[in-house]
Structure formats: structure tokens, C-alpha cells
């Protein structure tokens, strides 16, 4: 895993955007895996700013989001559909039919999972997957204990995840208890992975990822087995990592 040190959240976000824009320049029709949550918000801001100023086009890009809550309407302001439209899709030139997010309101959720994975495979998997890191080591909504062999599936959200995400809802009771998520196996199919980590609240998780064993109890640890992972992290998240580990 290649680790890039940045000064703060803003610098992490800018560096990550530059990293992706460079990839898009080389492959304007790439298939891109996207993440939601607090971490990538500014990264998306930088992509939008670049689109407005430099005219980078997303007309030939296809995107797959990692996950979506079960039971939330795409118009619900807490759904990841809403998040993606607001922070990225409505502000760039990507055709909506090239943006894929699991449907958390599907009548047949198992079938939705199966079709989502099939669509990913049909596109040959992701060229680059953007990831955030959960405080408990989750990637996507793959909570501790999830098998590394899982593809897109339904998950029960860990209590710590619901609590961490309650900041976006009116209260904890409104946070859904289930989600559809790409599995670890879906994520590992990506040719390349870019993990963004920011803030003191992630320093323990980042330390475990870099220094711990590969274990389903810490899902992100599987990334050590992937041949092409880049971590862009800020100083606070890297506080417990020896500087010999990063550039
Ligand atoms: P966050 O979430 O970006 O809101 O901290 C990351 C994650 O849980 O994957």
C-alpha cells in the first residue's frame, strides 16, 4: 500500500481530486467506484470546481456507488442517491444512466443485489474504487465479521456505524438499520483502490489497518492483499504511523 501524507482535510481532498483527474485524463471512459459519507465531500467539491474551470468531461465515465440505506427514498436528503446528486452528479456532465447506486427500495432486495453485482461485472469491474474508512474498519458497509468472499449483499448496520452516521439524521432512531453494500469481493475486483482517511477520529483505525493482521474483524485489512492501493491521509489520521511508512 502506497501512503501519501497530506497536511489537513483540505489538502487530502485536493490531492485525491488531482489523483483521480490524472486517471481520467488517461482513461476518459473509466469505470469509477464512488463513496459517500463525510470524508469525500470536499474531494467532490474539487472535482466540481475542476469541471467548471477546466472542463473535464464525465460523459464517458460510468460510476458505481458502494452502498445505499434500505428503506430510504432517493429523494430523502439522507439517502446516498440524494448525496451523490447534490455533491457531484448534478454538477458535472455525467449522463444519469451511467451512474449506478443500489436501490434500497427494491421490492426484491436480494435480486437487486444480484443485478447490481452483475452490472458491475458487465462493465468489467471498476478501474478505480474510492473508499472511506469506518472507525471500526468497515469499507462500504462491510461491518466487522463480514466474509471476504461476499459480493453485493444486505447488511445489518453495526450500532457504532449508526451512531457515527446519526450526525446526518435528526436522531439515532431515524438511522436505518440495514443497507445494501458492495461486498469485500466486489471491492477487491477493482483494478485500483484509493482510500481517503482524515481526522483524529480515524487514527486508531488507520493504525490498525497499517500495522494489524488481515482479519475479517477489521474488514479494511483485506486491502493489504490488493496489488494496487493508495492511501491519501492527513496528518491527524497519520498521527500514530511512523513517517518511514509514507511519502
Ligand atoms: P465518514 O465515513 O467519511 O463519514 O467518516 C467513512 C465510512 O464510514 O466509510
mmCIF file of C-alpha atoms and ligand atoms in Angstrom:
data_model
loop_
_atom_site.group_PDB
_atom_site.id
_atom_site.type_symbol
_atom_site.label_atom_id
_atom_site.label_comp_id
_atom_site.label_asym_id
_atom_site.label_seq_id
_atom_site.Cartn_x
_atom_site.Cartn_y
_atom_site.Cartn_z
ATOM 1 C CA UNK A 1 0.000 0.000 0.000
ATOM 2 C CA UNK A 2 1.324 3.374 -1.018
ATOM 3 C CA UNK A 3 0.616 6.040 1.627
ATOM 4 C CA UNK A 4 0.546 9.741 0.774
ATOM 5 C CA UNK A 5 0.797 12.199 3.644
ATOM 6 C CA UNK A 6 -1.140 15.464 3.424
ATOM 7 C CA UNK A 7 -1.345 18.337 5.866
ATOM 8 C CA UNK A 8 -5.072 18.510 6.501
ATOM 9 C CA UNK A 9 -8.539 17.668 5.218
ATOM 10 C CA UNK A 10 -8.417 20.304 2.517
ATOM 11 C CA UNK A 11 -5.067 19.129 1.199
ATOM 12 C CA UNK A 12 -6.139 15.493 1.335
ATOM 13 C CA UNK A 13 -9.234 16.345 -0.714
ATOM 14 C CA UNK A 14 -7.310 18.351 -3.291
ATOM 15 C CA UNK A 15 -4.639 15.670 -3.672
ATOM 16 C CA UNK A 16 -7.290 12.976 -4.111
ATOM 17 C CA UNK A 17 -9.077 15.029 -6.771
ATOM 18 C CA UNK A 18 -5.785 15.583 -8.628
ATOM 19 C CA UNK A 19 -5.080 11.858 -8.401
ATOM 20 C CA UNK A 20 -8.426 10.967 -9.968
ATOM 21 C CA UNK A 21 -8.314 13.711 -12.599
ATOM 22 C CA UNK A 22 -4.978 12.399 -13.750
ATOM 23 C CA UNK A 23 -6.518 8.930 -14.167
ATOM 24 C CA UNK A 24 -9.481 10.368 -16.085
ATOM 25 C CA UNK A 25 -7.111 12.172 -18.424
ATOM 26 C CA UNK A 26 -5.519 8.830 -19.306
ATOM 27 C CA UNK A 27 -8.805 6.933 -19.443
ATOM 28 C CA UNK A 28 -11.776 9.247 -20.090
ATOM 29 C CA UNK A 29 -14.162 6.262 -20.238
ATOM 30 C CA UNK A 30 -13.127 4.724 -16.935
ATOM 31 C CA UNK A 31 -15.428 2.871 -14.567
ATOM 32 C CA UNK A 32 -15.278 4.524 -11.199
ATOM 33 C CA UNK A 33 -16.378 3.270 -7.780
ATOM 34 C CA UNK A 34 -17.639 6.053 -5.507
ATOM 35 C CA UNK A 35 -18.083 6.510 -1.774
ATOM 36 C CA UNK A 36 -20.287 8.735 0.382
ATOM 37 C CA UNK A 37 -20.005 9.966 3.990
ATOM 38 C CA UNK A 38 -18.242 12.979 5.428
ATOM 39 C CA UNK A 39 -14.762 12.221 4.083
ATOM 40 C CA UNK A 40 -15.231 12.644 0.302
ATOM 41 C CA UNK A 41 -17.386 15.815 0.405
ATOM 42 C CA UNK A 42 -14.544 18.194 -0.303
ATOM 43 C CA UNK A 43 -12.979 15.787 -2.790
ATOM 44 C CA UNK A 44 -16.220 16.084 -4.791
ATOM 45 C CA UNK A 45 -16.119 19.876 -4.384
ATOM 46 C CA UNK A 46 -12.704 19.893 -6.040
ATOM 47 C CA UNK A 47 -13.939 17.698 -8.908
ATOM 48 C CA UNK A 48 -16.852 20.066 -9.478
ATOM 49 C CA UNK A 49 -14.570 23.102 -9.381
ATOM 50 C CA UNK A 50 -12.255 21.443 -11.902
ATOM 51 C CA UNK A 51 -15.211 20.611 -14.148
ATOM 52 C CA UNK A 52 -16.298 24.257 -14.103
ATOM 53 C CA UNK A 53 -12.841 25.676 -14.647
ATOM 54 C CA UNK A 54 -11.017 23.050 -16.725
ATOM 55 C CA UNK A 55 -13.998 21.414 -18.380
ATOM 56 C CA UNK A 56 -13.003 17.833 -17.533
ATOM 57 C CA UNK A 57 -15.753 15.713 -19.037
ATOM 58 C CA UNK A 58 -17.537 12.762 -17.420
ATOM 59 C CA UNK A 59 -19.660 11.979 -20.490
ATOM 60 C CA UNK A 60 -17.987 8.609 -20.946
ATOM 61 C CA UNK A 61 -17.470 7.705 -17.289
ATOM 62 C CA UNK A 62 -19.562 5.076 -15.552
ATOM 63 C CA UNK A 63 -19.903 5.128 -11.762
ATOM 64 C CA UNK A 64 -20.929 2.570 -9.155
ATOM 65 C CA UNK A 65 -21.578 3.652 -5.593
ATOM 66 C CA UNK A 66 -20.583 1.412 -2.748
ATOM 67 C CA UNK A 67 -23.829 1.369 -0.834
ATOM 68 C CA UNK A 68 -27.293 2.694 -0.027
ATOM 69 C CA UNK A 69 -29.558 2.544 3.006
ATOM 70 C CA UNK A 70 -32.517 0.194 2.810
ATOM 71 C CA UNK A 71 -35.863 1.970 3.126
ATOM 72 C CA UNK A 72 -34.834 5.494 2.132
ATOM 73 C CA UNK A 73 -36.359 7.103 -0.920
ATOM 74 C CA UNK A 74 -33.774 8.515 -3.392
ATOM 75 C CA UNK A 75 -35.308 11.948 -2.675
ATOM 76 C CA UNK A 76 -34.725 11.559 1.066
ATOM 77 C CA UNK A 77 -31.959 14.002 1.981
ATOM 78 C CA UNK A 78 -30.160 11.250 3.900
ATOM 79 C CA UNK A 79 -30.144 8.770 1.030
ATOM 80 C CA UNK A 80 -26.899 8.277 -0.830
ATOM 81 C CA UNK A 81 -28.761 8.922 -4.088
ATOM 82 C CA UNK A 82 -29.507 12.412 -2.803
ATOM 83 C CA UNK A 83 -25.939 12.866 -1.567
ATOM 84 C CA UNK A 84 -24.404 11.921 -4.914
ATOM 85 C CA UNK A 85 -26.802 14.075 -6.939
ATOM 86 C CA UNK A 86 -26.120 17.044 -4.697
ATOM 87 C CA UNK A 87 -22.362 16.764 -4.317
ATOM 88 C CA UNK A 88 -21.426 15.508 -7.778
ATOM 89 C CA UNK A 89 -23.803 14.225 -10.421
ATOM 90 C CA UNK A 90 -25.942 17.348 -10.837
ATOM 91 C CA UNK A 91 -22.857 19.498 -11.104
ATOM 92 C CA UNK A 92 -20.951 17.608 -13.798
ATOM 93 C CA UNK A 93 -21.843 16.315 -17.265
ATOM 94 C CA UNK A 94 -22.277 12.623 -16.432
ATOM 95 C CA UNK A 95 -25.378 11.031 -18.020
ATOM 96 C CA UNK A 96 -27.648 9.767 -15.244
ATOM 97 C CA UNK A 97 -27.958 6.337 -16.867
ATOM 98 C CA UNK A 98 -24.220 5.866 -16.340
ATOM 99 C CA UNK A 99 -24.481 6.346 -12.573
ATOM 100 C CA UNK A 100 -25.344 3.247 -10.553
ATOM 101 C CA UNK A 101 -26.378 3.198 -6.884
ATOM 102 C CA UNK A 102 -28.110 0.236 -5.205
ATOM 103 C CA UNK A 103 -31.883 0.696 -4.915
ATOM 104 C CA UNK A 104 -32.723 0.462 -1.221
ATOM 105 C CA UNK A 105 -36.444 0.447 -2.032
ATOM 106 C CA UNK A 106 -36.372 -2.509 -4.435
ATOM 107 C CA UNK A 107 -39.272 -4.965 -3.961
ATOM 108 C CA UNK A 108 -36.832 -7.823 -4.174
ATOM 109 C CA UNK A 109 -33.673 -6.735 -2.377
ATOM 110 C CA UNK A 110 -31.801 -9.979 -2.986
ATOM 111 C CA UNK A 111 -32.456 -9.679 -6.693
ATOM 112 C CA UNK A 112 -31.321 -6.048 -6.547
ATOM 113 C CA UNK A 113 -28.011 -7.180 -5.024
ATOM 114 C CA UNK A 114 -27.568 -9.873 -7.660
ATOM 115 C CA UNK A 115 -28.283 -7.476 -10.517
ATOM 116 C CA UNK A 116 -26.003 -4.794 -9.082
ATOM 117 C CA UNK A 117 -23.076 -7.180 -8.973
ATOM 118 C CA UNK A 118 -23.912 -8.436 -12.462
ATOM 119 C CA UNK A 119 -23.905 -4.863 -13.789
ATOM 120 C CA UNK A 120 -20.502 -4.228 -12.198
ATOM 121 C CA UNK A 121 -19.189 -7.404 -13.840
ATOM 122 C CA UNK A 122 -20.778 -6.459 -17.150
ATOM 123 C CA UNK A 123 -18.671 -3.275 -17.064
ATOM 124 C CA UNK A 124 -15.556 -5.303 -16.331
ATOM 125 C CA UNK A 125 -15.322 -4.171 -12.693
ATOM 126 C CA UNK A 126 -14.079 -0.788 -11.523
ATOM 127 C CA UNK A 127 -10.883 0.781 -12.812
ATOM 128 C CA UNK A 128 -10.603 2.765 -9.598
ATOM 129 C CA UNK A 129 -12.592 2.476 -6.384
ATOM 130 C CA UNK A 130 -12.726 5.411 -3.951
ATOM 131 C CA UNK A 131 -13.105 4.308 -0.322
ATOM 132 C CA UNK A 132 -13.518 5.903 3.094
ATOM 133 C CA UNK A 133 -12.553 4.097 6.286
ATOM 134 C CA UNK A 134 -15.037 3.384 9.076
ATOM 135 C CA UNK A 135 -13.866 3.823 12.645
ATOM 136 C CA UNK A 136 -14.500 0.082 13.096
ATOM 137 C CA UNK A 137 -12.597 -0.789 9.929
ATOM 138 C CA UNK A 138 -15.593 -1.095 7.652
ATOM 139 C CA UNK A 139 -15.281 -0.337 3.946
ATOM 140 C CA UNK A 140 -18.548 0.281 2.166
ATOM 141 C CA UNK A 141 -20.960 -1.021 4.797
ATOM 142 C CA UNK A 142 -18.986 -4.234 5.275
ATOM 143 C CA UNK A 143 -19.021 -4.416 9.041
ATOM 144 C CA UNK A 144 -16.584 -6.462 11.159
ATOM 145 C CA UNK A 145 -17.231 -10.172 10.706
ATOM 146 C CA UNK A 146 -18.264 -9.902 7.037
ATOM 147 C CA UNK A 147 -16.774 -12.675 4.910
ATOM 148 C CA UNK A 148 -14.134 -11.519 2.444
ATOM 149 C CA UNK A 149 -15.940 -13.583 -0.207
ATOM 150 C CA UNK A 150 -19.174 -11.606 -0.139
ATOM 151 C CA UNK A 151 -20.318 -9.744 -3.235
ATOM 152 C CA UNK A 152 -23.125 -7.141 -3.153
ATOM 153 C CA UNK A 153 -25.392 -8.029 -0.224
ATOM 154 C CA UNK A 154 -27.739 -6.827 2.507
ATOM 155 C CA UNK A 155 -26.170 -5.847 5.832
ATOM 156 C CA UNK A 156 -27.337 -5.070 9.332
ATOM 157 C CA UNK A 157 -25.543 -1.876 10.285
ATOM 158 C CA UNK A 158 -23.309 -2.017 13.349
ATOM 159 C CA UNK A 159 -24.520 0.111 16.258
ATOM 160 C CA UNK A 160 -21.259 2.107 16.128
ATOM 161 C CA UNK A 161 -21.895 2.867 12.436
ATOM 162 C CA UNK A 162 -25.467 4.029 13.133
ATOM 163 C CA UNK A 163 -24.175 6.230 15.930
ATOM 164 C CA UNK A 164 -21.397 7.661 13.737
ATOM 165 C CA UNK A 165 -23.930 8.443 10.993
ATOM 166 C CA UNK A 166 -26.593 9.813 13.357
ATOM 167 C CA UNK A 167 -24.991 13.235 12.896
ATOM 168 C CA UNK A 168 -26.634 13.408 9.473
ATOM 169 C CA UNK A 169 -30.112 12.453 10.758
ATOM 170 C CA UNK A 170 -32.461 14.173 13.239
ATOM 171 C CA UNK A 171 -31.877 11.444 15.771
ATOM 172 C CA UNK A 172 -30.417 7.967 16.096
ATOM 173 C CA UNK A 173 -33.831 6.304 15.726
ATOM 174 C CA UNK A 174 -34.107 7.682 12.199
ATOM 175 C CA UNK A 175 -30.864 5.997 11.041
ATOM 176 C CA UNK A 176 -31.810 2.900 9.017
ATOM 177 C CA UNK A 177 -30.754 -0.458 10.435
ATOM 178 C CA UNK A 178 -29.977 -2.087 7.098
ATOM 179 C CA UNK A 179 -28.203 -1.250 3.860
ATOM 180 C CA UNK A 180 -27.195 -2.764 0.544
ATOM 181 C CA UNK A 181 -23.448 -2.711 0.071
ATOM 182 C CA UNK A 182 -20.911 -3.938 -2.419
ATOM 183 C CA UNK A 183 -19.115 -6.779 -0.697
ATOM 184 C CA UNK A 184 -15.433 -7.065 0.005
ATOM 185 C CA UNK A 185 -15.119 -9.338 -3.050
ATOM 186 C CA UNK A 186 -16.805 -6.679 -5.222
ATOM 187 C CA UNK A 187 -14.405 -4.018 -3.932
ATOM 188 C CA UNK A 188 -11.367 -6.258 -4.408
ATOM 189 C CA UNK A 189 -12.293 -6.721 -8.100
ATOM 190 C CA UNK A 190 -11.374 -3.092 -8.684
ATOM 191 C CA UNK A 191 -8.090 -2.724 -10.561
ATOM 192 C CA UNK A 192 -7.055 0.065 -8.236
ATOM 193 C CA UNK A 193 -8.221 1.428 -4.885
ATOM 194 C CA UNK A 194 -7.904 4.930 -3.432
ATOM 195 C CA UNK A 195 -8.595 5.156 0.297
ATOM 196 C CA UNK A 196 -9.173 8.574 1.871
ATOM 197 C CA UNK A 197 -8.627 8.999 5.605
ATOM 198 C CA UNK A 198 -8.916 12.223 7.573
ATOM 199 C CA UNK A 199 -9.029 13.306 11.184
ATOM 200 C CA UNK A 200 -8.052 12.208 14.629
ATOM 201 C CA UNK A 201 -11.150 10.029 14.974
ATOM 202 C CA UNK A 202 -9.672 7.748 12.270
ATOM 203 C CA UNK A 203 -6.121 7.476 13.590
ATOM 204 C CA UNK A 204 -6.724 4.266 15.508
ATOM 205 C CA UNK A 205 -8.410 2.626 12.517
ATOM 206 C CA UNK A 206 -5.593 3.688 10.199
ATOM 207 C CA UNK A 207 -3.025 2.386 12.662
ATOM 208 C CA UNK A 208 -4.824 -0.977 12.797
ATOM 209 C CA UNK A 209 -5.037 -1.108 9.026
ATOM 210 C CA UNK A 210 -1.332 -0.490 8.555
ATOM 211 C CA UNK A 211 0.070 -2.433 11.498
ATOM 212 C CA UNK A 212 -2.576 -5.072 12.226
ATOM 213 C CA UNK A 213 -3.210 -8.567 10.848
ATOM 214 C CA UNK A 214 -5.508 -9.302 7.929
ATOM 215 C CA UNK A 215 -8.738 -10.312 9.637
ATOM 216 C CA UNK A 216 -12.474 -10.220 8.940
ATOM 217 C CA UNK A 217 -12.778 -8.498 12.318
ATOM 218 C CA UNK A 218 -11.205 -5.471 10.637
ATOM 219 C CA UNK A 219 -12.583 -5.549 7.068
ATOM 220 C CA UNK A 220 -10.272 -2.861 5.630
ATOM 221 C CA UNK A 221 -7.291 -5.087 6.459
ATOM 222 C CA UNK A 222 -8.032 -7.077 3.282
ATOM 223 C CA UNK A 223 -6.681 -4.126 1.302
ATOM 224 C CA UNK A 224 -3.190 -5.366 2.168
ATOM 225 C CA UNK A 225 -3.848 -8.237 -0.235
ATOM 226 C CA UNK A 226 -4.765 -5.922 -3.110
ATOM 227 C CA UNK A 227 -1.933 -5.199 -5.558
ATOM 228 C CA UNK A 228 -2.679 -1.507 -6.135
ATOM 229 C CA UNK A 229 -3.865 0.513 -3.132
ATOM 230 C CA UNK A 230 -3.079 4.172 -2.486
ATOM 231 C CA UNK A 231 -3.986 5.790 0.829
ATOM 232 C CA UNK A 232 -4.212 9.565 0.973
ATOM 233 C CA UNK A 233 -4.394 10.588 4.626
ATOM 234 C CA UNK A 234 -3.968 13.772 6.606
ATOM 235 C CA UNK A 235 -1.639 14.480 9.462
ATOM 236 C CA UNK A 236 -4.208 13.868 12.198
ATOM 237 C CA UNK A 237 -5.166 10.479 10.803
ATOM 238 C CA UNK A 238 -1.477 9.573 10.422
ATOM 239 C CA UNK A 239 -0.583 10.650 13.974
ATOM 240 C CA UNK A 240 0.251 7.089 15.099
ATOM 241 C CA UNK A 241 2.044 5.991 11.931
ATOM 242 C CA UNK A 242 5.798 6.192 11.713
ATOM 243 C CA UNK A 243 6.915 8.596 8.981
ATOM 244 C CA UNK A 244 9.005 5.880 7.285
ATOM 245 C CA UNK A 245 5.688 4.422 6.062
ATOM 246 C CA UNK A 246 4.649 7.368 3.940
ATOM 247 C CA UNK A 247 5.728 9.752 1.204
HETATM 248 P P1 LIG B 1 -17.065 9.131 7.062
HETATM 249 O O1 LIG B 1 -17.383 7.609 6.924
HETATM 250 O O2 LIG B 1 -16.413 9.541 5.791
HETATM 251 O O3 LIG B 1 -18.410 9.796 7.255
HETATM 252 O O4 LIG B 1 -16.173 9.286 8.242
HETATM 253 C C1 LIG B 1 -16.439 6.753 6.360
HETATM 254 C C2 LIG B 1 -17.026 5.367 6.370
HETATM 255 O O5 LIG B 1 -17.763 5.040 7.304
HETATM 256 O O6 LIG B 1 -16.740 4.616 5.441
#
